[in-house]
Structures are given as C-alpha cells and as structure tokens.
Short mmCIF file of C-alpha atoms and ligand atoms in Angstrom, two decimals:
data_model
loop_
_atom_site.label_atom_id
_atom_site.label_comp_id
_atom_site.label_asym_id
_atom_site.label_seq_id
_atom_site.Cartn_x
_atom_site.Cartn_y
_atom_site.Cartn_z
CA MET A 1 -24.35 11.81 -8.58
CA GLU A 2 -26.71 13.29 -5.96
CA PHE A 3 -26.19 11.57 -2.61
CA LYS A 4 -28.62 11.42 0.31
CA ASN A 5 -27.93 10.84 3.97
CA THR A 6 -30.59 8.18 4.51
CA LEU A 7 -30.52 4.47 5.18
CA GLU A 8 -32.80 3.81 2.19
CA PHE A 9 -30.44 5.63 -0.14
CA ALA A 10 -27.37 3.78 1.16
CA LYS A 11 -29.20 0.47 0.75
CA GLU A 12 -30.13 1.38 -2.78
CA LEU A 13 -26.47 2.05 -3.61
CA ASP A 14 -25.64 -1.36 -2.17
CA GLN A 15 -28.36 -3.02 -4.23
CA ASN A 16 -26.93 -1.53 -7.41
CA ASP A 17 -23.31 -2.26 -6.51
CA PRO A 18 -21.75 -4.61 -9.12
CA LEU A 19 -19.33 -5.88 -6.42
CA LYS A 20 -21.99 -6.48 -3.74
CA SER A 21 -21.52 -10.26 -3.77
CA PHE A 22 -17.85 -9.97 -2.79
CA ARG A 23 -18.51 -9.08 0.85
CA GLU A 24 -19.65 -12.66 1.44
CA LYS A 25 -16.24 -13.90 0.45
CA PHE A 26 -14.71 -12.31 3.57
CA TYR A 27 -14.81 -12.90 7.32
CA ILE A 28 -16.17 -9.72 8.90
CA PRO A 29 -14.92 -9.34 12.51
CA ILE A 30 -17.63 -9.50 15.18
CA LEU A 31 -17.92 -6.73 17.77
CA ASN A 32 -20.68 -6.70 20.43
CA LYS A 33 -22.07 -9.89 18.89
CA LYS A 34 -22.63 -8.33 15.51
CA GLU A 35 -20.71 -7.72 12.33
CA SER A 36 -18.48 -4.73 12.91
CA ILE A 37 -18.17 -1.79 10.59
CA TYR A 38 -14.62 -2.50 9.54
CA PHE A 39 -12.91 0.67 8.31
CA THR A 40 -9.28 -0.38 8.75
CA GLY A 41 -8.64 -2.14 5.45
CA ASN A 42 -5.84 0.44 5.08
CA SER A 43 -4.09 -1.11 8.06
CA LEU A 44 -4.91 -4.82 7.91
CA GLY A 45 -7.19 -6.06 5.16
CA LEU A 46 -9.71 -8.74 6.08
CA GLN A 47 -9.26 -12.43 5.46
CA SER A 48 -11.02 -13.82 2.42
CA LYS A 49 -12.59 -17.23 2.89
CA ASN A 50 -10.37 -18.89 0.28
CA VAL A 51 -7.19 -18.26 2.28
CA GLN A 52 -7.44 -21.23 4.62
CA GLU A 53 -7.77 -23.73 1.81
CA SER A 54 -4.88 -22.17 -0.04
CA ILE A 55 -2.60 -22.52 3.00
CA LEU A 56 -3.94 -25.98 3.83
CA ASP A 57 -3.09 -27.14 0.29
CA GLU A 58 0.54 -26.31 0.93
CA LEU A 59 0.55 -27.90 4.39
CA GLU A 60 -0.94 -31.02 2.84
CA ASP A 61 1.62 -31.10 0.03
CA TRP A 62 4.39 -30.59 2.55
CA ALA A 63 3.03 -33.52 4.57
CA ASN A 64 2.72 -35.69 1.46
CA PHE A 65 5.86 -34.80 -0.42
CA GLY A 66 8.41 -33.41 2.04
CA VAL A 67 11.29 -31.93 0.11
CA GLU A 68 9.91 -33.21 -3.18
CA GLY A 69 7.16 -30.62 -2.90
CA HIS A 70 9.64 -28.20 -4.42
CA GLU A 71 8.93 -29.99 -7.70
CA ASN A 72 5.79 -32.05 -7.06
CA ALA A 73 3.45 -29.86 -5.03
CA ARG A 74 0.33 -28.71 -6.89
CA ASN A 75 2.02 -25.32 -7.02
CA PRO A 76 5.68 -26.36 -7.05
CA TRP A 77 7.47 -24.34 -4.37
CA LEU A 78 10.55 -23.83 -6.51
CA HIS A 79 8.46 -21.59 -8.75
CA TYR A 80 5.78 -20.48 -6.31
CA HIS A 81 6.66 -16.76 -6.45
CA GLU A 82 6.40 -16.78 -10.25
CA ILE A 83 2.59 -16.75 -10.12
CA PHE A 84 2.45 -13.22 -8.71
CA PRO A 85 3.76 -10.77 -11.31
CA GLU A 86 0.96 -11.58 -13.73
CA MET A 87 -1.65 -11.05 -11.01
CA LEU A 88 -0.08 -7.76 -9.98
CA THR A 89 0.65 -6.27 -13.38
CA GLU A 90 -2.59 -4.28 -13.56
CA ILE A 91 -2.69 -3.48 -9.87
CA VAL A 92 0.63 -1.62 -9.96
CA GLY A 93 0.76 -0.81 -13.68
CA ALA A 94 4.01 -2.58 -14.46
CA LYS A 95 5.32 -5.21 -16.83
CA ILE A 96 5.47 -8.77 -15.57
CA GLU A 97 9.28 -8.75 -15.70
CA GLU A 98 9.35 -5.65 -13.51
CA ILE A 99 7.60 -7.25 -10.52
CA VAL A 100 8.79 -9.60 -7.83
CA VAL A 101 7.15 -10.71 -4.58
CA MET A 102 9.67 -11.22 -1.77
CA ASN A 103 10.59 -10.33 1.83
CA GLN A 104 8.69 -7.54 3.54
CA LEU A 105 8.35 -3.85 2.95
CA THR A 106 11.08 -2.27 5.06
CA VAL A 107 13.57 -4.96 4.06
CA ASN A 108 12.75 -4.31 0.41
CA LEU A 109 13.16 -0.56 0.86
CA HIS A 110 16.66 -1.23 2.14
CA LEU A 111 17.42 -3.59 -0.75
CA MET A 112 16.22 -1.00 -3.26
CA MET A 113 18.28 1.71 -1.61
CA GLU A 114 21.35 -0.51 -1.87
CA THR A 115 20.83 -0.29 -5.62
CA PHE A 116 19.37 3.18 -6.08
CA TYR A 117 20.99 5.19 -3.29
CA ARG A 118 24.61 5.38 -4.40
CA PRO A 119 25.71 8.71 -2.92
CA THR A 120 28.81 10.62 -4.02
CA THR A 121 30.41 13.59 -2.25
CA SER A 122 28.49 16.01 -4.45
CA ARG A 123 25.24 14.05 -4.89
CA TYR A 124 24.18 12.39 -1.65
CA LYS A 125 20.80 13.80 -0.60
CA ILE A 126 17.48 12.01 -0.28
CA ILE A 127 14.34 14.05 -0.70
CA CYS A 128 11.13 12.78 0.90
CA GLU A 129 7.90 13.93 2.51
CA ALA A 130 7.83 15.31 6.05
CA LYS A 131 6.29 12.80 8.46
CA ALA A 132 6.93 9.77 6.31
CA PHE A 133 6.00 6.50 8.02
CA PRO A 134 8.53 5.98 10.87
CA SER A 135 9.97 2.75 9.45
CA ASP A 136 10.77 4.61 6.24
CA GLN A 137 12.37 7.46 8.17
CA TYR A 138 14.58 4.97 10.02
CA ALA A 139 15.48 3.24 6.77
CA PHE A 140 16.45 6.52 5.07
CA ALA A 141 18.48 7.77 8.03
CA SER A 142 20.33 4.50 8.53
CA GLN A 143 21.19 4.24 4.82
CA VAL A 144 22.55 7.76 4.88
CA LYS A 145 24.64 6.98 7.98
CA MET A 146 25.93 3.70 6.49
CA HIS A 147 27.34 5.72 3.63
CA GLY A 148 29.01 8.15 6.04
CA TYR A 149 26.67 11.13 5.71
CA ASP A 150 24.67 13.04 8.29
CA PRO A 151 20.88 12.63 8.05
CA ALA A 152 20.37 16.20 9.35
CA ASN A 153 21.97 17.48 6.20
CA ALA A 154 21.42 14.66 3.72
CA ILE A 155 17.68 14.13 4.19
CA ILE A 156 15.46 16.89 2.84
CA GLU A 157 11.87 16.66 4.08
CA VAL A 158 9.31 18.64 2.12
CA GLN A 159 7.05 20.24 4.73
CA PRO A 160 3.41 21.24 4.60
CA ARG A 161 2.92 25.00 4.62
CA GLU A 162 2.28 26.80 7.92
CA GLY A 163 -1.00 25.61 9.45
CA LYS A 164 -1.53 22.90 6.79
CA GLU A 165 -1.45 19.12 7.14
CA THR A 166 -0.89 18.16 3.50
CA ILE A 167 1.97 19.08 1.21
CA GLU A 168 1.61 21.37 -1.80
CA HIS A 169 2.56 19.51 -4.96
CA SER A 170 4.35 22.58 -6.33
CA ASP A 171 6.51 22.70 -3.17
CA ILE A 172 7.70 19.16 -3.88
CA LEU A 173 8.67 20.03 -7.46
CA GLU A 174 10.32 23.23 -6.24
CA ALA A 175 12.37 21.41 -3.59
CA ILE A 176 13.59 18.89 -6.16
CA LYS A 177 14.67 21.75 -8.44
CA THR A 178 16.31 23.70 -5.61
CA HIS A 179 18.47 20.82 -4.41
CA GLY A 180 18.99 19.69 -8.00
CA ASN A 181 22.28 17.96 -8.56
CA GLU A 182 22.80 17.30 -4.84
CA ILE A 183 19.94 14.81 -4.89
CA ALA A 184 20.76 11.13 -5.25
CA LEU A 185 17.26 9.83 -4.62
CA VAL A 186 13.69 11.09 -4.47
CA LEU A 187 11.64 8.72 -2.33
CA PHE A 188 8.02 9.46 -1.46
CA SER A 189 5.04 7.40 -0.46
CA GLY A 190 2.29 7.02 -3.04
CA VAL A 191 -0.34 7.78 -0.42
CA ASN A 192 0.73 9.30 2.92
CA TYR A 193 -0.31 6.95 5.73
CA TYR A 194 -1.45 9.73 8.07
CA THR A 195 -3.20 12.28 5.88
CA GLY A 196 -4.27 9.96 3.07
CA GLN A 197 -2.81 12.45 0.57
CA VAL A 198 -2.02 10.95 -2.84
CA PHE A 199 1.19 12.31 -4.35
CA ASN A 200 1.48 13.00 -8.06
CA MET A 201 3.93 10.20 -8.77
CA LYS A 202 4.18 10.90 -12.45
CA GLU A 203 5.31 14.50 -12.07
CA ILE A 204 7.55 13.78 -9.09
CA THR A 205 9.33 11.12 -11.15
CA THR A 206 9.82 13.48 -14.09
CA ALA A 207 11.13 16.21 -11.77
CA ALA A 208 13.57 13.75 -10.18
CA HIS A 209 14.85 12.56 -13.55
CA ASN A 210 15.22 16.17 -14.73
CA VAL A 211 17.82 16.76 -12.02
CA GLY A 212 19.51 13.40 -12.63
CA ALA A 213 18.18 11.62 -9.53
CA TYR A 214 16.55 8.23 -9.18
CA CYS A 215 12.93 8.15 -8.05
CA GLY A 216 11.17 5.47 -5.97
CA PHE A 217 7.90 5.12 -4.08
CA ASP A 218 6.65 3.34 -1.00
CA LEU A 219 3.23 2.09 -2.07
CA ALA A 220 2.11 0.61 1.27
CA HIS A 221 -1.08 2.67 1.19
CA ALA A 222 -1.37 2.84 -2.58
CA ALA A 223 -1.19 -0.76 -3.85
CA GLY A 224 -4.74 -2.04 -4.34
CA ASN A 225 -6.14 1.36 -3.28
CA ILE A 226 -5.51 3.71 -6.22
CA PRO A 227 -4.68 3.17 -9.92
CA LEU A 228 -0.93 3.05 -10.54
CA GLU A 229 1.08 3.24 -13.75
CA LEU A 230 4.59 2.68 -12.51
CA HIS A 231 6.00 1.71 -15.88
CA ASN A 232 4.38 4.53 -17.86
CA TRP A 233 5.42 7.06 -15.24
CA ASP A 234 8.98 5.74 -15.63
CA VAL A 235 9.37 5.22 -11.87
CA ASP A 236 12.71 3.58 -11.09
CA PHE A 237 11.52 1.33 -8.27
CA ALA A 238 8.69 0.85 -5.80
CA CYS A 239 7.91 -1.34 -2.79
CA TRP A 240 4.66 -2.25 -1.09
CA CYS A 241 3.26 -4.47 1.60
CA THR A 242 0.41 -6.85 0.87
CA TYR A 243 -1.43 -6.93 4.20
CA LYS A 244 -3.14 -3.53 3.90
CA TYR A 245 -5.39 -3.00 0.86
CA LEU A 246 -4.21 -6.30 -0.65
CA ASN A 247 -5.69 -8.41 2.17
CA SER A 248 -2.84 -10.96 2.30
CA GLY A 249 -2.55 -11.42 6.06
CA PRO A 250 -0.54 -10.00 8.96
CA GLY A 251 3.12 -9.42 8.07
CA SER A 252 2.65 -11.11 4.72
CA VAL A 253 5.20 -11.09 1.93
CA GLY A 254 6.03 -7.76 0.20
CA GLY A 255 6.12 -6.66 -3.43
CA VAL A 256 8.72 -4.83 -5.49
CA TYR A 257 8.76 -3.13 -8.87
CA ILE A 258 12.03 -2.42 -10.65
CA ASN A 259 11.89 -0.60 -13.99
CA GLU A 260 13.06 -2.89 -16.80
CA LYS A 261 15.77 -0.44 -17.80
CA HIS A 262 17.42 -1.33 -14.47
CA SER A 263 16.27 -4.90 -14.00
CA THR A 264 17.80 -5.98 -17.30
CA ASN A 265 21.09 -4.33 -16.34
CA LYS A 266 23.18 -7.13 -14.91
CA SER A 267 25.91 -4.80 -13.73
CA ILE A 268 23.77 -2.53 -11.54
CA PRO A 269 24.88 -2.92 -7.89
CA ARG A 270 22.70 -5.00 -5.61
CA LEU A 271 22.83 -7.33 -2.63
CA GLU A 272 23.00 -10.87 -3.96
CA GLY A 273 21.46 -14.17 -2.91
CA TRP A 274 20.94 -17.57 -4.51
CA TRP A 275 17.31 -16.90 -5.52
CA GLY A 276 18.44 -13.98 -7.68
CA THR A 277 20.83 -15.95 -9.83
CA ASN A 278 20.25 -17.68 -13.15
CA LYS A 279 17.78 -20.53 -12.58
CA LYS A 280 19.57 -22.83 -15.01
CA THR A 281 22.78 -22.77 -13.04
CA ARG A 282 21.46 -22.08 -9.52
CA PHE A 283 21.73 -25.66 -8.38
CA LYS A 284 25.21 -26.15 -9.74
CA MET A 285 26.05 -24.21 -6.57
CA GLU A 286 28.91 -22.42 -8.25
CA LYS A 287 30.68 -19.25 -7.30
CA ASP A 288 29.71 -16.56 -9.77
CA PHE A 289 26.41 -14.73 -9.43
CA ASP A 290 24.58 -14.39 -12.73
CA PRO A 291 21.58 -12.13 -12.03
CA ILE A 292 18.19 -13.03 -13.51
CA PRO A 293 17.55 -10.11 -15.91
CA THR A 294 14.17 -9.26 -14.37
CA ALA A 295 13.05 -7.97 -10.96
CA GLU A 296 13.62 -11.54 -9.76
CA GLY A 297 17.33 -10.80 -9.87
CA TRP A 298 16.97 -8.99 -6.52
CA GLN A 299 15.63 -12.04 -4.68
CA LEU A 300 17.82 -13.29 -1.89
CA SER A 301 16.00 -16.25 -0.35
CA ASN A 302 13.70 -19.00 -1.51
CA ALA A 303 9.98 -18.26 -1.38
CA PRO A 304 8.03 -18.23 1.94
CA VAL A 305 5.30 -20.45 0.52
CA LEU A 306 2.90 -20.47 3.47
CA ASN A 307 2.38 -16.75 3.53
CA MET A 308 2.51 -16.55 -0.24
CA ALA A 309 -0.44 -18.96 -0.21
CA ALA A 310 -2.47 -16.28 1.57
CA HIS A 311 -1.30 -13.64 -0.91
CA LYS A 312 -2.27 -15.89 -3.82
CA ALA A 313 -5.79 -16.46 -2.48
CA ALA A 314 -6.24 -12.74 -1.78
CA LEU A 315 -5.15 -11.79 -5.30
CA GLU A 316 -7.50 -14.35 -6.83
CA ILE A 317 -10.36 -12.33 -5.37
CA PHE A 318 -8.92 -9.17 -6.95
CA MET A 319 -8.72 -10.93 -10.32
CA GLU A 320 -12.29 -12.15 -10.03
CA ALA A 321 -13.64 -8.70 -9.12
CA GLY A 322 -11.51 -6.89 -11.71
CA ILE A 323 -9.20 -4.12 -10.63
CA HIS A 324 -11.05 -1.43 -12.60
CA ASN A 325 -14.33 -2.30 -10.86
CA ILE A 326 -12.55 -2.16 -7.55
CA PHE A 327 -11.13 1.30 -8.22
CA GLU A 328 -14.51 2.51 -9.50
CA LYS A 329 -16.29 1.41 -6.35
CA GLY A 330 -13.47 2.75 -4.19
CA LYS A 331 -13.99 6.20 -5.71
CA LYS A 332 -17.72 6.10 -5.14
CA LEU A 333 -17.38 4.83 -1.56
CA SER A 334 -15.02 7.64 -0.67
CA ALA A 335 -17.22 10.21 -2.41
CA TYR A 336 -20.15 8.99 -0.30
CA LEU A 337 -17.99 9.07 2.84
CA ILE A 338 -16.97 12.67 2.13
CA TYR A 339 -20.60 13.60 1.53
CA ILE A 340 -21.75 11.99 4.80
CA LEU A 341 -18.92 13.56 6.80
CA GLN A 342 -19.69 17.01 5.45
CA ASP A 343 -23.40 16.52 6.02
CA ILE A 344 -22.97 15.74 9.74
CA ASN A 345 -20.37 18.46 10.31
CA LYS A 346 -22.66 21.49 10.40
CA GLU A 347 -21.20 22.48 13.80
CA LYS A 348 -17.62 22.17 12.53
CA ASP A 349 -16.72 19.54 15.14
CA PHE A 350 -13.96 18.18 12.95
CA GLU A 351 -11.91 18.77 9.86
CA ILE A 352 -11.18 16.31 7.07
CA ILE A 353 -7.43 16.70 6.58
CA THR A 354 -7.32 14.40 3.54
CA PRO A 355 -7.47 16.30 0.24
CA LEU A 356 -10.99 16.11 -1.18
CA LYS A 357 -10.15 16.28 -4.88
CA ASP A 358 -10.74 12.95 -6.64
CA ASN A 359 -7.17 12.32 -7.73
CA GLU A 360 -5.64 13.40 -4.40
CA HIS A 361 -7.13 10.75 -2.15
CA GLY A 362 -7.87 7.04 -2.14
CA CYS A 363 -10.18 5.14 0.19
CA GLN A 364 -8.90 6.69 3.40
CA MET A 365 -10.24 9.83 5.03
CA SER A 366 -8.37 11.25 8.02
CA VAL A 367 -10.67 13.15 10.32
CA SER A 368 -9.15 15.57 12.81
CA ILE A 369 -11.51 15.97 15.79
CA ASN A 370 -11.47 19.38 17.46
CA ASN A 371 -12.32 18.28 21.02
CA ASN A 372 -11.90 15.02 22.95
CA GLY A 373 -10.92 13.04 19.87
CA ARG A 374 -9.89 10.01 21.87
CA LYS A 375 -13.29 9.90 23.61
CA VAL A 376 -15.10 10.12 20.26
CA PHE A 377 -12.97 7.28 18.96
CA GLU A 378 -13.79 5.09 22.00
CA GLU A 379 -17.47 5.85 21.50
CA LEU A 380 -17.25 4.66 17.88
CA LYS A 381 -15.65 1.45 19.02
CA LYS A 382 -18.35 0.87 21.65
CA ASN A 383 -20.81 1.05 18.78
CA GLY A 384 -19.16 -1.56 16.62
CA ILE A 385 -16.92 0.60 14.43
CA ILE A 386 -13.33 -0.51 13.93
CA ALA A 387 -11.41 2.59 12.87
CA ASP A 388 -7.90 3.71 13.62
CA TRP A 389 -6.60 6.32 16.07
CA ARG A 390 -3.49 8.43 15.45
CA GLU A 391 -2.19 10.88 18.03
CA PRO A 392 -2.95 13.65 18.71
CA ASN A 393 -6.50 13.86 17.35
CA VAL A 394 -6.94 11.97 14.10
CA ILE A 395 -9.35 9.16 13.31
CA ARG A 396 -8.54 7.36 10.06
CA VAL A 397 -11.39 5.60 8.30
CA ALA A 398 -11.06 3.62 5.10
CA PRO A 399 -14.09 1.87 3.65
CA VAL A 400 -12.75 -0.46 0.96
CA PRO A 401 -14.49 -1.78 -2.17
CA LEU A 402 -14.32 -5.54 -1.70
CA TYR A 403 -16.10 -5.86 1.63
CA ASN A 404 -17.54 -2.52 2.75
CA LYS A 405 -21.10 -1.43 2.05
CA TYR A 406 -22.53 2.03 1.55
CA GLU A 407 -24.73 1.15 4.50
CA ASP A 408 -21.56 0.92 6.65
CA ILE A 409 -20.83 4.54 5.75
CA TYR A 410 -24.36 5.69 6.55
CA ASN A 411 -24.25 3.92 9.94
CA PHE A 412 -20.81 5.29 10.65
CA GLY A 413 -22.10 8.81 9.99
CA GLU A 414 -25.00 8.35 12.41
CA THR A 415 -22.73 6.93 15.11
CA LEU A 416 -20.16 9.69 14.70
CA LYS A 417 -22.90 12.32 14.86
CA THR A 418 -24.19 10.88 18.15
CA ALA A 419 -20.67 10.58 19.58
CA LEU A 420 -19.93 14.22 18.73
CA SER A 421 -23.21 15.40 20.25
CA LYS A 422 -22.14 13.88 23.60
CA ASN A 423 -18.93 15.90 23.45
C1 PLP B 1 2.59 -0.10 6.79
C2 PLP B 1 3.80 0.62 6.38
C3 PLP B 1 5.09 0.10 6.63
C4 PLP B 1 5.28 -1.18 7.42
O1 PLP B 1 6.50 -1.78 7.11
P1 PLP B 1 6.73 -3.35 7.27
O2 PLP B 1 8.13 -3.51 6.85
O3 PLP B 1 5.72 -4.05 6.40
O4 PLP B 1 6.50 -3.69 8.71
C5 PLP B 1 6.18 0.80 6.16
N1 PLP B 1 6.03 1.96 5.47
C6 PLP B 1 4.81 2.48 5.22
C7 PLP B 1 4.67 3.75 4.44
C8 PLP B 1 3.66 1.84 5.68
O5 PLP B 1 2.47 2.38 5.46
#
C-alpha cells in the first residue's frame, strides 16, 4: 500500500480501520488536558473499561459469600484460572491443556527452569541472547549458581556483530551447533525488549532439539503482539506477562505454556504445590502429590482472583476483536510508523535499530537518536506523547492495534520532526 505523510491520509486509514470502535473501550491517559498519544502498550497496556466491573463482581461475591465464593461466586474461585487457556489458545498458538495462568513472569521462568534446566557435568550450559531483559539475566545466573556452576562459563550470550544492535539469526543457529552437547537449555525472548527484534522461534527450537537441548522462550514482548505457534514449533515451554500487550494491569498474573509431551509426563521434575495436584483428591489433604497431567500440574498456589478478573476482562476484548484482526492491524500500524519515521529522517537525525522486515518486528520500533536523545524525548512528552526512554539514546515507541490510531502516528511524526529541528 502507498502511504502518505498527511493528516487526511492518516484519518482515512482510521476511517477504514475495522477495529476503529475498540479505542472507545479503553481509558486513554490525559496529558496537558488532552488525550495523550500513548505509545507504551509494550510496557503497560491501557485499562479497558470492562475491567472495573469484572473486579467489582468478585469483590461483591466475596462480600456476599465469604469462603463459599469458592463454589458459589458467579465465576467460582476454585476454578477461576480454568477460563484462561481457551482464551489464550490462539494468542500463543498452543493447545488448551498446554496453557496455565499463574504467578508472575520471573517466578514462572524459575519454575520452568526447575523442570527444564537439569544440568549435568557435561551438559550444563544455557544459551541466550546478549542483553536479555535484566530479570531474565538474574534468573539464568542464579539458576546456574544454584546448580553449582559458574555463570561466566555456563551462560553463552549470542552477541550482535561489531557495530550492530540486533543479532544475526545465523549466528544464533551457529552458536547452538558450536556448543552442541554442552547445552542444557536454549532460552531466548520472542521479541527483544530493547531492539524490538523478533527471533525465529521455530528454527531456534529445531536447532536446540538437534543438539539434544530443551528450548524455551520469554514472550513478555511477544504475547498479544505477534502471531505465535508454540505447539507447532514444538517449543518445550514459554512464559509471558499479561500487563504489556495483553492489557491486564500492573503486575498482573503471568502465563505459561508447557508442551503436552512434557505436561502429560507425571514423572518430570518440578516444584510442587497443592494447586498442581489431582483435583479429585486435592481436598483429601493427603501426602502424595499426583500431578494434573496438563500445564496446570505446575501450579503451586490457589488463583489470585482479583487480578485474574482484570486479565479476564482484557482478554474478552481480544476475543471480541479477533486475534487475526489485531495482528493484521498491528502490521499495518507498524508499517505506517516505519514509513513516517523514514519520511521525517531526511537529515539522518536518528536510526531505527529495530529490523524493518515484516517478520522481524512487531509493534515496537526502537529509535536511536544521534544527538541529545534525552532532550528530544522530553520534548515529545511536553507535547503529549507517552513513549519510553532507554539509556543511552533510545526511544521506544509501540502503537498497538486495540487503541492506537493512524492519526497518533502522523501526529507523533510531526512532533518528532519539530523536536529534532530544535536540536
Ligand atoms: C517485562 C519483562 C519482565 C518483567 O518481569 P516480571 O516478573 O513480570 O516483573 C521480564 N522479562 C522480560 C523479557 C520482560 O520484557
């Protein structure tokens, strides 16, 4: 499609947008007394207007029923978490039995590593991307140390080439081959939080399996942002948070995928808790753990219903919009963003470090500003744009399909152009 850098053109795209009515279902933060241009759905998704009622329902049932709400609430709390796998199956591309919603992301990464990082003296290495999200780096290093190995030697980070920000896919495959039977676990993000680079999860998984390693992904920036086919790619496990692209509220409950070939295996090692044991015998309160033969078998605690109520409301909007429509619009929004950025960058004031190829990025573009990046960022904010600053010079912007307009992108382009001209 031919794009134009004009307000009329952006408005026309909005007029023809099949998802245009969804913006009204969200609270758009106000900055300088007007609706902001909110480009940080990659960091904290906005609140949809159905969330309050969803949480209030549970507060009301708690008030009315007390403990009996476990059985008698409109959404009985005993089974509350069971509503999610069906809603997430298309979003992450997994079977219902392979999904569970529980805990939070870093906790879940640890739980998955308890199962899938079982180092031996010959096979103990973890291979991951350089500059993974810090929480993930800490999780990997502490797991390695818990098992008595040295992170300096046991963690292999695949680096970008000299002078590059993103990682060559062939270098990842090569590194997996090179370290071969020393690798216990390959663990990448689906989308790198800093560069916005999408990794080829399918081929990374195959490469990992070819050397006899397990393969998992942190989908914090991928879930709800890009199409995923975890089951078809034969990924062993994956974890994600729900407060970024999935709009489920600050610190909300996390999600986990465990391939059915593992989740049906009752003898695979795991940390155990009462919510992971056979539901028929759970309340007999007996000694022996009998794991549920689905991803639910990794649950430790009973469901945090109040924040799950936000997740439920947020996913209802996804269901209503249709995940394929969401991905379609996401692609078009980011194509328009790339076009606008390139159009205003005649003076080469900045560089887009996110890969531009369709299948190598999602909604986020990371823009590296050559001079006075921080000042440019402040100028954007003064003009009603909520974006995200990462040291030393990167502005991350992520227009998302459910509540951003093409007009937001046009206005952002104009504001950025003015801010750069003051530089
Ligand atoms: C956002 C994010 C986290 C945050 O972890 P929490 O446990 O939810 O606080 C971790 N890893 C990645 C890759 C992220 O993008």
